[in-house]
Amino acid sequence: MQANENFRDTIGTLDDEGKRKWVFPKKPSGTLYKYRKWVSYFLLVFLFAAPFIKVNGNQFLLFDVLERKFNIFGFPFWPQDFYLFVISMIIGVVFITLFTVAFGRIFCGWICPQTIFMEMVFRRIEYAIEGDRGKQIRLEKMPWNKEKITKRGLKWSIFFIISFLIANVFLAYFIGGDELLKFIAEGPFENVSTLISLLIFTGVFYFIFAWFREQVCIIACPYGRLQGVLLDNKSIVVAYDHKRGEAEHGRKLFRKGEDRKEKGYGDCIDCFQCVNVCPTGIDIRNGTQLECVNCTACIDECDSIMEKVDLPKGLIRFASEDEIVKKEKFKFTPRLKGYAAVLFILMGVLTGMLFLRNDVQANVLRLPGQLYDTTQNDLISNVYTYKIINKTSIDIDSVQFKLLSHTGSIALVGHQDLSIPAQGLSKGTLFIEINPSALEGEKERVKIGIYSNNELIETTTTTFLGPRSYN
Ligand code: SF4
Ligand code: SF4
């Protein structure tokens, strides 16, 4: 480890005066970068397509907060299904915790949309226009001449267009893909308020990807902050093998033909390429740090250096501290077992609840403050409000209510042929009439069946009030 421990008191992207140090990372290359590209292509296609994919007529992913409609993987969730949402969230948190304890922050470098957009879209446009690290630094130092104005102008214009595209897709997740396409077909001036929200979102994305960049991961993201409590010596992270890299007498610049082992020098040739390629501007040789998003660019870079100097690859690699120091292999620790057990139980609960969840949900509630009535035929009558939610993507026709627990009848107010629209609800008032001889107490639970085309689709219960003397 380095004797200079300053990196522990500051973050890599701030200078001594606390001002932002702009990071000009070297363009990554190598095997892991190639895999990362494929993962990111898949995720980008998924991110852009998900609001426009339909499963059984439902948008694949939808988070319509205003209309209170949520679809996850094509499953519609209503506010009444909020408990399922909460369990899904808890599962997500436990899964990420388990994953982080075992494999560190790999999610950040390989899956997080912030990194995917930053490193695989915006940064690559930057490389295409401004060139690699050296050229970018030169351009930055240049006065505002024709070259700089043209390159920066082009880059910022493309950044703006992509930010606008991302804002559109982002909006499709909230208002629905069909709604967005309708707005686009109608033109921006027909939907000025939507256009304003789009421009605000565009501004936010532009700010993040053109200026704020790695600061999101370093100072804004709460997940990054959790690393300190989640990681331990057994967690597999992007790590520098300090035992091998430093050996007895530390790092030393490479000299051809020199026997480094004999002289006690480590395998690190102090070329700084792992630092130059790092998108968060840190030196991984200082150990695991808050800023490291586990993007693995430094692994590729160091491997290519090791190849060039004919030393074994893997000086920087995925490894735990215990593997480096004690040569211990990955173990399924009691902590991991505990998290896995909780995850397993929660997933079982969620699966069970998903299977038990009905596509139709009915509520029948007695009108507050109303007592029972006696009809002309000496029947006891109670008045109720009902609400039926259709969670499916098809209309439900010819809906009827039938009393299942007692002999009696149910009459809807104002509806002869009730139907519930797809993804919609129907509500109104109904009367339940029961012959007093069928009642055993002054307050009874009655069971109601809801039928569509004479097929039972849901049952519900409610209370029925009768006179005290019928016992
Ligand atoms: S790239 Fe490898 S050899 Fe070069 S400084 Fe980093 S760890 Fe040392
Ligand atoms: S230290 Fe390596 S893995 Fe971590 S962010 Fe920098 S380049 Fe990526």
Short mmCIF file of C-alpha atoms and ligand atoms in Angstrom, two decimals:
data_model
loop_
_atom_site.label_atom_id
_atom_site.label_comp_id
_atom_site.label_asym_id
_atom_site.label_seq_id
_atom_site.Cartn_x
_atom_site.Cartn_y
_atom_site.Cartn_z
CA MET A 1 0.00 0.00 0.00
CA GLN A 2 1.10 3.54 -0.60
CA ALA A 3 2.63 5.46 2.25
CA ASN A 4 0.67 8.53 1.19
CA GLU A 5 -2.76 8.02 2.70
CA ASN A 6 -4.23 11.36 1.52
CA PHE A 7 -6.77 9.58 -0.65
CA ARG A 8 -8.65 8.58 2.51
CA ASP A 9 -9.46 12.21 3.38
CA THR A 10 -10.53 13.45 -0.05
CA ILE A 11 -12.36 12.16 -3.08
CA GLY A 12 -10.40 11.57 -6.24
CA THR A 13 -12.19 14.23 -8.25
CA LEU A 14 -11.47 17.17 -5.94
CA ASP A 15 -8.22 19.13 -5.77
CA ASP A 16 -6.62 20.46 -2.59
CA GLU A 17 -8.82 23.56 -2.71
CA GLY A 18 -11.96 21.45 -3.02
CA LYS A 19 -12.48 22.33 -6.68
CA ARG A 20 -13.67 19.76 -9.22
CA LYS A 21 -10.86 17.89 -10.96
CA TRP A 22 -12.21 16.94 -14.37
CA VAL A 23 -11.58 13.27 -15.20
CA PHE A 24 -10.32 12.45 -18.69
CA PRO A 25 -10.33 8.66 -18.62
CA LYS A 26 -8.41 6.73 -21.23
CA LYS A 27 -10.63 4.83 -23.68
CA PRO A 28 -11.00 1.32 -22.20
CA SER A 29 -10.30 -1.80 -24.23
CA GLY A 30 -9.92 -5.50 -23.50
CA THR A 31 -11.92 -8.63 -22.90
CA LEU A 32 -14.05 -7.41 -20.01
CA TYR A 33 -14.82 -4.15 -21.83
CA LYS A 34 -16.02 -6.21 -24.80
CA TYR A 35 -18.39 -8.15 -22.52
CA ARG A 36 -19.53 -4.92 -20.91
CA LYS A 37 -20.40 -3.54 -24.32
CA TRP A 38 -22.61 -6.54 -25.08
CA VAL A 39 -24.32 -6.32 -21.69
CA SER A 40 -24.92 -2.60 -22.21
CA TYR A 41 -26.31 -3.06 -25.75
CA PHE A 42 -28.80 -5.55 -24.37
CA LEU A 43 -29.77 -3.26 -21.48
CA LEU A 44 -30.05 -0.19 -23.69
CA VAL A 45 -32.37 -2.00 -26.11
CA PHE A 46 -34.38 -3.21 -23.11
CA LEU A 47 -34.57 0.28 -21.54
CA PHE A 48 -35.72 1.90 -24.78
CA ALA A 49 -38.12 -0.90 -25.76
CA ALA A 50 -39.76 -1.76 -22.40
CA PRO A 51 -42.39 1.05 -22.47
CA PHE A 52 -43.48 -0.05 -25.95
CA ILE A 53 -43.63 -3.83 -25.38
CA LYS A 54 -47.05 -5.27 -24.54
CA VAL A 55 -47.84 -8.50 -22.69
CA ASN A 56 -51.53 -9.50 -22.88
CA GLY A 57 -52.27 -5.92 -23.87
CA ASN A 58 -50.42 -4.50 -20.82
CA GLN A 59 -47.34 -2.32 -21.12
CA PHE A 60 -44.31 -4.37 -20.00
CA LEU A 61 -43.14 -1.75 -17.49
CA LEU A 62 -45.35 1.15 -16.43
CA PHE A 63 -45.16 3.46 -13.40
CA ASP A 64 -48.14 5.76 -13.94
CA VAL A 65 -48.20 7.51 -10.56
CA LEU A 66 -50.93 10.02 -11.49
CA GLU A 67 -53.38 7.36 -12.74
CA ARG A 68 -52.12 4.94 -10.07
CA LYS A 69 -51.41 2.15 -12.57
CA PHE A 70 -48.30 0.03 -12.34
CA ASN A 71 -47.22 -2.82 -14.59
CA ILE A 72 -44.24 -4.96 -13.78
CA PHE A 73 -43.23 -7.44 -16.49
CA GLY A 74 -46.71 -7.04 -17.98
CA PHE A 75 -48.46 -7.78 -14.66
CA PRO A 76 -50.84 -4.92 -13.80
CA PHE A 77 -50.69 -3.79 -10.17
CA TRP A 78 -53.39 -1.59 -8.64
CA PRO A 79 -53.09 0.53 -5.51
CA GLN A 80 -54.98 -2.37 -3.85
CA ASP A 81 -51.97 -4.57 -4.66
CA PHE A 82 -49.64 -2.22 -2.86
CA TYR A 83 -48.56 -4.97 -0.42
CA LEU A 84 -47.16 -6.91 -3.41
CA PHE A 85 -45.23 -3.82 -4.42
CA VAL A 86 -43.79 -3.48 -0.92
CA ILE A 87 -42.73 -7.15 -0.84
CA SER A 88 -41.14 -6.78 -4.31
CA MET A 89 -39.20 -3.75 -3.06
CA ILE A 90 -38.00 -5.62 0.05
CA ILE A 91 -36.91 -8.54 -2.18
CA GLY A 92 -35.04 -6.05 -4.39
CA VAL A 93 -33.22 -4.58 -1.37
CA VAL A 94 -32.31 -8.02 0.07
CA PHE A 95 -31.16 -9.21 -3.34
CA ILE A 96 -28.94 -6.18 -3.85
CA THR A 97 -27.57 -6.55 -0.32
CA LEU A 98 -26.80 -10.25 -0.85
CA PHE A 99 -25.25 -9.52 -4.19
CA THR A 100 -23.16 -6.68 -2.80
CA VAL A 101 -21.92 -8.68 0.19
CA ALA A 102 -20.78 -11.42 -2.21
CA PHE A 103 -19.69 -9.52 -5.30
CA GLY A 104 -19.23 -5.90 -4.26
CA ARG A 105 -20.41 -3.06 -6.41
CA ILE A 106 -20.45 -4.88 -9.75
CA PHE A 107 -24.05 -3.76 -10.34
CA CYS A 108 -22.79 -0.15 -10.57
CA GLY A 109 -20.24 -0.82 -13.27
CA TRP A 110 -22.17 -3.27 -15.38
CA ILE A 111 -25.91 -2.76 -14.95
CA CYS A 112 -26.72 0.67 -13.49
CA PRO A 113 -28.35 2.90 -16.16
CA GLN A 114 -26.21 5.86 -15.01
CA THR A 115 -22.98 4.00 -15.86
CA ILE A 116 -24.42 2.42 -19.00
CA PHE A 117 -25.47 5.81 -20.42
CA MET A 118 -22.35 7.61 -19.19
CA GLU A 119 -19.70 5.11 -20.23
CA MET A 120 -21.34 3.38 -23.17
CA VAL A 121 -23.21 6.25 -24.82
CA PHE A 122 -22.02 9.73 -23.84
CA ARG A 123 -18.36 8.88 -23.21
CA ARG A 124 -18.09 6.98 -26.49
CA ILE A 125 -19.51 9.95 -28.40
CA GLU A 126 -16.91 12.08 -26.63
CA TYR A 127 -14.10 9.72 -27.72
CA ALA A 128 -15.43 9.76 -31.30
CA ILE A 129 -15.48 13.58 -31.46
CA GLU A 130 -12.65 14.69 -29.17
CA GLY A 131 -10.38 11.64 -29.30
CA ASP A 132 -8.77 9.69 -26.47
CA ARG A 133 -7.51 11.01 -23.12
CA GLY A 134 -4.44 12.88 -24.44
CA LYS A 135 -6.39 14.68 -27.15
CA GLN A 136 -9.17 15.58 -24.72
CA ILE A 137 -6.69 17.12 -22.29
CA ARG A 138 -5.10 19.10 -25.13
CA LEU A 139 -8.50 20.29 -26.32
CA GLU A 140 -9.42 21.37 -22.80
CA LYS A 141 -6.27 23.47 -22.53
CA MET A 142 -6.77 25.07 -25.94
CA PRO A 143 -8.22 28.59 -26.25
CA TRP A 144 -11.69 28.77 -27.77
CA ASN A 145 -10.49 28.51 -31.36
CA LYS A 146 -12.38 27.09 -34.36
CA GLU A 147 -11.46 23.47 -33.56
CA LYS A 148 -12.56 23.66 -29.96
CA ILE A 149 -15.80 25.50 -30.78
CA THR A 150 -16.66 22.98 -33.54
CA LYS A 151 -15.86 19.88 -31.46
CA ARG A 152 -17.50 21.07 -28.26
CA GLY A 153 -20.51 22.49 -30.15
CA LEU A 154 -21.03 19.20 -31.98
CA LYS A 155 -20.57 17.15 -28.81
CA TRP A 156 -22.97 19.25 -26.74
CA SER A 157 -25.59 19.28 -29.52
CA ILE A 158 -25.50 15.48 -29.77
CA PHE A 159 -25.60 15.22 -25.96
CA PHE A 160 -28.71 17.43 -25.96
CA ILE A 161 -30.46 15.33 -28.62
CA ILE A 162 -29.71 12.09 -26.75
CA SER A 163 -30.83 13.63 -23.46
CA PHE A 164 -34.11 14.62 -25.18
CA LEU A 165 -34.51 11.03 -26.44
CA ILE A 166 -33.87 9.62 -22.97
CA ALA A 167 -36.36 12.10 -21.50
CA ASN A 168 -39.01 10.87 -23.98
CA VAL A 169 -38.45 7.23 -23.05
CA PHE A 170 -38.36 8.14 -19.36
CA LEU A 171 -41.74 9.85 -19.80
CA ALA A 172 -43.13 6.76 -21.57
CA TYR A 173 -42.48 4.79 -18.37
CA PHE A 174 -44.70 7.23 -16.48
CA ILE A 175 -47.50 8.10 -18.89
CA GLY A 176 -47.41 4.99 -21.10
CA GLY A 177 -45.81 4.30 -24.48
CA ASP A 178 -49.12 4.68 -26.37
CA GLU A 179 -49.80 8.05 -24.74
CA LEU A 180 -46.34 9.29 -25.67
CA LEU A 181 -46.74 8.18 -29.30
CA LYS A 182 -50.13 9.94 -29.36
CA PHE A 183 -48.53 13.19 -28.09
CA ILE A 184 -45.80 12.90 -30.72
CA ALA A 185 -48.39 12.36 -33.48
CA GLU A 186 -50.41 15.37 -32.28
CA GLY A 187 -47.34 17.60 -32.29
CA PRO A 188 -45.62 19.52 -29.46
CA PHE A 189 -47.84 22.61 -29.54
CA GLU A 190 -50.97 20.57 -28.84
CA ASN A 191 -49.36 19.39 -25.57
CA VAL A 192 -47.37 22.34 -24.30
CA SER A 193 -47.32 21.19 -20.64
CA THR A 194 -45.90 17.79 -21.68
CA LEU A 195 -43.32 19.54 -23.82
CA ILE A 196 -42.27 21.69 -20.85
CA SER A 197 -41.86 18.59 -18.62
CA LEU A 198 -39.87 16.93 -21.39
CA LEU A 199 -37.54 19.90 -21.65
CA ILE A 200 -37.06 19.95 -17.87
CA PHE A 201 -36.16 16.23 -17.89
CA THR A 202 -33.89 16.82 -20.89
CA GLY A 203 -32.12 19.56 -18.92
CA VAL A 204 -31.65 17.22 -15.94
CA PHE A 205 -30.21 14.41 -18.10
CA TYR A 206 -28.00 16.86 -19.99
CA PHE A 207 -26.67 18.26 -16.71
CA ILE A 208 -25.93 14.75 -15.39
CA PHE A 209 -24.21 13.37 -18.47
CA ALA A 210 -22.47 16.49 -19.75
CA TRP A 211 -21.28 17.88 -16.42
CA PHE A 212 -22.16 16.03 -13.19
CA ARG A 213 -21.03 12.61 -14.51
CA GLU A 214 -19.12 10.39 -12.05
CA GLN A 215 -20.18 12.68 -9.19
CA VAL A 216 -23.55 10.88 -9.23
CA CYS A 217 -21.81 7.64 -8.19
CA ILE A 218 -19.40 9.32 -5.80
CA ILE A 219 -21.52 11.81 -3.89
CA ALA A 220 -25.18 11.41 -4.84
CA CYS A 221 -25.88 7.67 -4.99
CA PRO A 222 -26.92 6.19 -1.61
CA TYR A 223 -26.03 2.67 -2.76
CA GLY A 224 -22.38 3.66 -3.15
CA ARG A 225 -22.40 4.95 0.41
CA LEU A 226 -23.60 1.56 1.69
CA GLN A 227 -20.43 -0.19 0.55
CA GLY A 228 -18.65 0.58 3.80
CA VAL A 229 -21.12 -1.49 5.82
CA LEU A 230 -21.85 -4.22 3.28
CA LEU A 231 -18.37 -5.20 2.18
CA ASP A 232 -16.05 -7.34 4.23
CA ASN A 233 -12.75 -9.13 3.61
CA LYS A 234 -14.58 -11.98 1.92
CA SER A 235 -16.45 -9.82 -0.62
CA ILE A 236 -15.19 -10.20 -4.16
CA VAL A 237 -14.36 -6.78 -5.58
CA VAL A 238 -12.10 -5.26 -8.21
CA ALA A 239 -8.86 -5.45 -6.24
CA TYR A 240 -5.18 -4.82 -6.72
CA ASP A 241 -3.08 -7.76 -5.57
CA HIS A 242 -0.84 -5.71 -3.30
CA LYS A 243 1.08 -8.80 -2.16
CA ARG A 244 2.16 -9.48 -5.70
CA GLY A 245 2.28 -5.88 -6.92
CA GLU A 246 4.41 -4.51 -4.06
CA ALA A 247 6.42 -7.62 -3.00
CA GLU A 248 9.32 -6.78 -0.69
CA HIS A 249 10.59 -3.50 -2.10
CA GLY A 250 7.47 -2.04 -3.73
CA ARG A 251 6.69 -1.02 -7.29
CA LYS A 252 9.27 -0.02 -9.80
CA LEU A 253 9.33 1.17 -13.38
CA PHE A 254 9.91 -1.59 -15.90
CA ARG A 255 13.42 -2.17 -17.21
CA LYS A 256 13.95 -4.69 -19.99
CA GLY A 257 15.94 -7.78 -18.97
CA GLU A 258 15.85 -6.90 -15.27
CA ASP A 259 15.07 -9.75 -12.86
CA ARG A 260 12.48 -8.01 -10.67
CA LYS A 261 11.88 -11.06 -8.46
CA GLU A 262 15.50 -11.37 -7.51
CA LYS A 263 15.68 -7.69 -6.58
CA GLY A 264 12.47 -7.97 -4.52
CA TYR A 265 10.37 -5.63 -6.65
CA GLY A 266 6.67 -6.26 -7.13
CA ASP A 267 4.95 -6.88 -10.45
CA CYS A 268 3.46 -3.37 -10.59
CA ILE A 269 5.56 -1.35 -13.00
CA ASP A 270 3.99 1.92 -11.82
CA CYS A 271 2.80 2.82 -15.32
CA PHE A 272 -0.35 4.55 -14.00
CA GLN A 273 -2.47 3.13 -16.82
CA CYS A 274 -4.99 1.73 -14.30
CA VAL A 275 -5.36 5.26 -12.92
CA ASN A 276 -5.61 6.88 -16.36
CA VAL A 277 -8.41 4.55 -17.47
CA CYS A 278 -10.48 4.95 -14.31
CA PRO A 279 -13.73 6.88 -14.95
CA THR A 280 -13.88 8.00 -11.32
CA GLY A 281 -10.26 9.12 -11.26
CA ILE A 282 -8.97 6.87 -8.47
CA ASP A 283 -5.90 4.72 -7.96
CA ILE A 284 -7.16 1.20 -7.20
CA ARG A 285 -3.71 0.37 -5.81
CA ASN A 286 -4.75 2.31 -2.69
CA GLY A 287 -7.30 -0.44 -1.96
CA THR A 288 -11.09 -0.63 -2.18
CA GLN A 289 -12.53 2.87 -2.24
CA LEU A 290 -15.94 4.46 -2.13
CA GLU A 291 -15.43 5.89 -5.63
CA CYS A 292 -14.80 2.52 -7.33
CA VAL A 293 -17.85 1.45 -9.37
CA ASN A 294 -16.29 -1.91 -10.24
CA CYS A 295 -16.36 -1.11 -13.94
CA THR A 296 -13.34 -3.42 -14.45
CA ALA A 297 -11.63 -1.03 -16.91
CA CYS A 298 -8.47 -1.13 -14.77
CA ILE A 299 -8.43 -4.95 -14.90
CA ASP A 300 -8.35 -4.89 -18.71
CA GLU A 301 -5.76 -2.13 -18.75
CA CYS A 302 -3.39 -3.78 -16.29
CA ASP A 303 -3.78 -7.16 -18.05
CA SER A 304 -2.67 -5.60 -21.33
CA ILE A 305 0.36 -4.05 -19.57
CA MET A 306 1.25 -7.37 -17.93
CA GLU A 307 1.05 -9.04 -21.35
CA LYS A 308 3.43 -6.44 -22.79
CA VAL A 309 6.02 -6.90 -20.04
CA ASP A 310 5.59 -10.67 -20.02
CA LEU A 311 4.27 -11.00 -16.50
CA PRO A 312 1.20 -13.04 -15.49
CA LYS A 313 -2.17 -11.30 -15.91
CA GLY A 314 -4.49 -10.65 -12.96
CA LEU A 315 -2.46 -8.17 -10.93
CA ILE A 316 -5.74 -6.29 -10.74
CA ARG A 317 -8.62 -8.77 -10.72
CA PHE A 318 -11.86 -9.78 -9.08
CA ALA A 319 -10.71 -11.02 -5.70
CA SER A 320 -11.45 -10.73 -2.00
CA GLU A 321 -8.96 -9.31 0.48
CA ASP A 322 -8.75 -12.78 2.09
CA GLU A 323 -7.95 -14.35 -1.25
CA ILE A 324 -5.09 -11.89 -1.79
CA VAL A 325 -3.67 -12.02 1.73
CA LYS A 326 -4.51 -15.57 2.90
CA LYS A 327 -4.99 -17.24 -0.50
CA GLU A 328 -8.50 -18.21 0.66
CA LYS A 329 -11.06 -19.14 -2.00
CA PHE A 330 -14.63 -17.75 -2.04
CA LYS A 331 -16.76 -19.11 0.80
CA PHE A 332 -20.51 -19.06 1.33
CA THR A 333 -20.28 -17.32 4.73
CA PRO A 334 -22.98 -17.50 7.47
CA ARG A 335 -23.84 -13.87 6.64
CA LEU A 336 -24.45 -14.80 3.00
CA LYS A 337 -26.45 -17.85 4.05
CA GLY A 338 -28.66 -15.65 6.27
CA TYR A 339 -29.39 -13.16 3.47
CA ALA A 340 -30.03 -16.01 1.00
CA ALA A 341 -32.51 -17.64 3.42
CA VAL A 342 -34.43 -14.36 3.88
CA LEU A 343 -34.45 -13.83 0.11
CA PHE A 344 -35.69 -17.36 -0.48
CA ILE A 345 -38.55 -16.99 2.03
CA LEU A 346 -39.62 -13.59 0.67
CA MET A 347 -39.63 -14.87 -2.89
CA GLY A 348 -41.79 -17.81 -1.80
CA VAL A 349 -44.23 -15.42 -0.10
CA LEU A 350 -44.38 -13.19 -3.20
CA THR A 351 -44.93 -16.14 -5.56
CA GLY A 352 -47.73 -17.45 -3.32
CA MET A 353 -49.38 -14.02 -3.19
CA LEU A 354 -49.14 -13.58 -6.95
CA PHE A 355 -50.91 -16.90 -7.47
CA LEU A 356 -53.57 -16.05 -4.89
CA ARG A 357 -54.20 -12.59 -6.34
CA ASN A 358 -57.50 -12.36 -8.22
CA ASP A 359 -57.86 -10.64 -11.58
CA VAL A 360 -61.09 -9.16 -10.28
CA GLN A 361 -61.47 -7.52 -6.91
CA ALA A 362 -64.85 -6.65 -5.41
CA ASN A 363 -65.78 -4.65 -2.31
CA VAL A 364 -69.31 -4.38 -1.02
CA LEU A 365 -69.75 -2.03 1.95
CA ARG A 366 -72.87 -1.13 3.88
CA LEU A 367 -73.86 2.50 3.46
CA PRO A 368 -72.63 4.20 6.66
CA GLY A 369 -75.31 5.31 9.09
CA GLN A 370 -78.10 3.33 7.38
CA LEU A 371 -80.24 0.86 9.32
CA TYR A 372 -82.12 -2.01 7.72
CA ASP A 373 -85.54 -1.54 6.06
CA THR A 374 -88.55 -3.80 5.86
CA THR A 375 -90.02 -4.05 2.38
CA GLN A 376 -93.72 -4.38 1.44
CA ASN A 377 -93.16 -8.14 1.14
CA ASP A 378 -91.82 -8.28 4.72
CA LEU A 379 -88.27 -8.83 3.55
CA ILE A 380 -85.31 -7.24 5.35
CA SER A 381 -83.37 -4.91 3.09
CA ASN A 382 -79.91 -3.30 3.50
CA VAL A 383 -78.33 -0.78 1.16
CA TYR A 384 -74.67 -1.01 0.05
CA THR A 385 -72.09 0.60 -2.19
CA TYR A 386 -70.01 -1.69 -4.38
CA LYS A 387 -66.76 -1.33 -6.29
CA ILE A 388 -65.44 -3.95 -8.73
CA ILE A 389 -61.94 -3.61 -10.19
CA ASN A 390 -61.07 -5.39 -13.42
CA LYS A 391 -57.28 -5.93 -13.41
CA THR A 392 -57.29 -7.76 -16.74
CA SER A 393 -56.87 -6.27 -20.20
CA ILE A 394 -60.29 -7.47 -21.45
CA ASP A 395 -63.78 -6.11 -20.69
CA ILE A 396 -65.92 -8.15 -18.32
CA ASP A 397 -69.55 -8.28 -19.52
CA SER A 398 -72.92 -9.30 -18.13
CA VAL A 399 -71.89 -8.96 -14.50
CA GLN A 400 -74.36 -10.24 -11.91
CA PHE A 401 -74.37 -10.39 -8.12
CA LYS A 402 -75.80 -13.47 -6.35
CA LEU A 403 -76.25 -14.17 -2.68
CA LEU A 404 -74.37 -17.37 -1.84
CA SER A 405 -74.78 -17.70 1.92
CA HIS A 406 -78.50 -16.95 2.32
CA THR A 407 -81.68 -17.25 0.35
CA GLY A 408 -82.41 -13.77 -0.88
CA SER A 409 -81.80 -11.39 -3.74
CA ILE A 410 -79.48 -8.60 -4.80
CA ALA A 411 -80.74 -5.68 -6.86
CA LEU A 412 -78.43 -3.13 -8.48
CA VAL A 413 -79.58 0.49 -8.64
CA GLY A 414 -79.77 1.80 -12.20
CA HIS A 415 -77.86 -1.06 -13.91
CA GLN A 416 -79.58 -3.77 -15.92
CA ASP A 417 -76.49 -5.03 -17.75
CA LEU A 418 -73.35 -4.22 -15.82
CA SER A 419 -69.94 -4.44 -17.49
CA ILE A 420 -66.46 -3.50 -16.21
CA PRO A 421 -63.99 -2.05 -18.69
CA ALA A 422 -60.52 -3.59 -19.07
CA GLN A 423 -58.11 -2.13 -16.49
CA GLY A 424 -61.05 -0.17 -15.13
CA LEU A 425 -63.59 -0.22 -12.36
CA SER A 426 -67.29 -0.05 -11.88
CA LYS A 427 -69.06 1.26 -8.79
CA GLY A 428 -72.59 1.92 -7.64
CA THR A 429 -75.30 1.05 -5.15
CA LEU A 430 -77.13 -2.20 -4.52
CA PHE A 431 -79.78 -3.61 -2.19
CA ILE A 432 -79.68 -7.00 -0.53
CA GLU A 433 -83.03 -8.42 0.53
CA ILE A 434 -83.33 -11.47 2.78
CA ASN A 435 -86.34 -13.21 4.25
CA PRO A 436 -86.22 -12.68 8.04
CA SER A 437 -86.69 -16.43 8.62
CA ALA A 438 -83.26 -16.99 7.00
CA LEU A 439 -81.54 -14.72 9.53
CA GLU A 440 -80.07 -16.04 12.75
CA GLY A 441 -78.91 -12.81 14.38
CA GLU A 442 -79.19 -9.06 14.21
CA LYS A 443 -75.83 -8.80 12.40
CA GLU A 444 -74.62 -11.48 10.01
CA ARG A 445 -71.89 -11.98 7.46
CA VAL A 446 -73.29 -12.64 4.02
CA LYS A 447 -71.34 -14.07 1.13
CA ILE A 448 -71.81 -12.62 -2.34
CA GLY A 449 -70.76 -14.17 -5.65
CA ILE A 450 -69.91 -11.99 -8.65
CA TYR A 451 -70.64 -13.70 -11.95
CA SER A 452 -69.87 -12.85 -15.55
CA ASN A 453 -71.87 -14.71 -18.16
CA ASN A 454 -72.96 -17.06 -15.35
CA GLU A 455 -69.37 -17.89 -14.42
CA LEU A 456 -68.21 -17.13 -10.88
CA ILE A 457 -65.33 -14.63 -11.08
CA GLU A 458 -65.04 -13.35 -7.50
CA THR A 459 -66.59 -13.72 -4.05
CA THR A 460 -66.75 -11.21 -1.25
CA THR A 461 -68.45 -10.84 2.12
CA THR A 462 -70.23 -8.01 3.89
CA THR A 463 -72.43 -7.51 6.97
CA PHE A 464 -76.20 -7.60 6.94
CA LEU A 465 -78.31 -6.01 9.68
CA GLY A 466 -81.67 -7.40 10.81
CA PRO A 467 -84.11 -6.87 13.67
CA ARG A 468 -83.09 -8.12 17.09
CA SER A 469 -86.19 -10.34 17.56
CA TYR A 470 -85.29 -12.78 14.77
CA ASN A 471 -83.27 -15.30 16.66
S1 SF4 B 1 -1.71 -0.81 -14.67
FE1 SF4 B 1 -0.93 -2.50 -13.46
S2 SF4 B 1 1.26 -2.26 -13.63
FE2 SF4 B 1 0.44 -0.33 -14.29
S3 SF4 B 1 0.35 0.91 -12.44
FE3 SF4 B 1 -1.60 -0.10 -12.58
S4 SF4 B 1 -1.32 -1.93 -11.34
FE4 SF4 B 1 0.72 -1.21 -11.79
S1 SF4 B 2 -10.80 1.50 -9.87
FE1 SF4 B 2 -11.01 0.19 -11.67
S2 SF4 B 2 -12.98 -0.80 -11.40
FE2 SF4 B 2 -12.92 0.89 -9.96
S3 SF4 B 2 -13.92 2.55 -11.08
FE3 SF4 B 2 -11.73 2.76 -11.45
S4 SF4 B 2 -11.38 1.63 -13.32
FE4 SF4 B 2 -13.37 1.03 -12.61
#
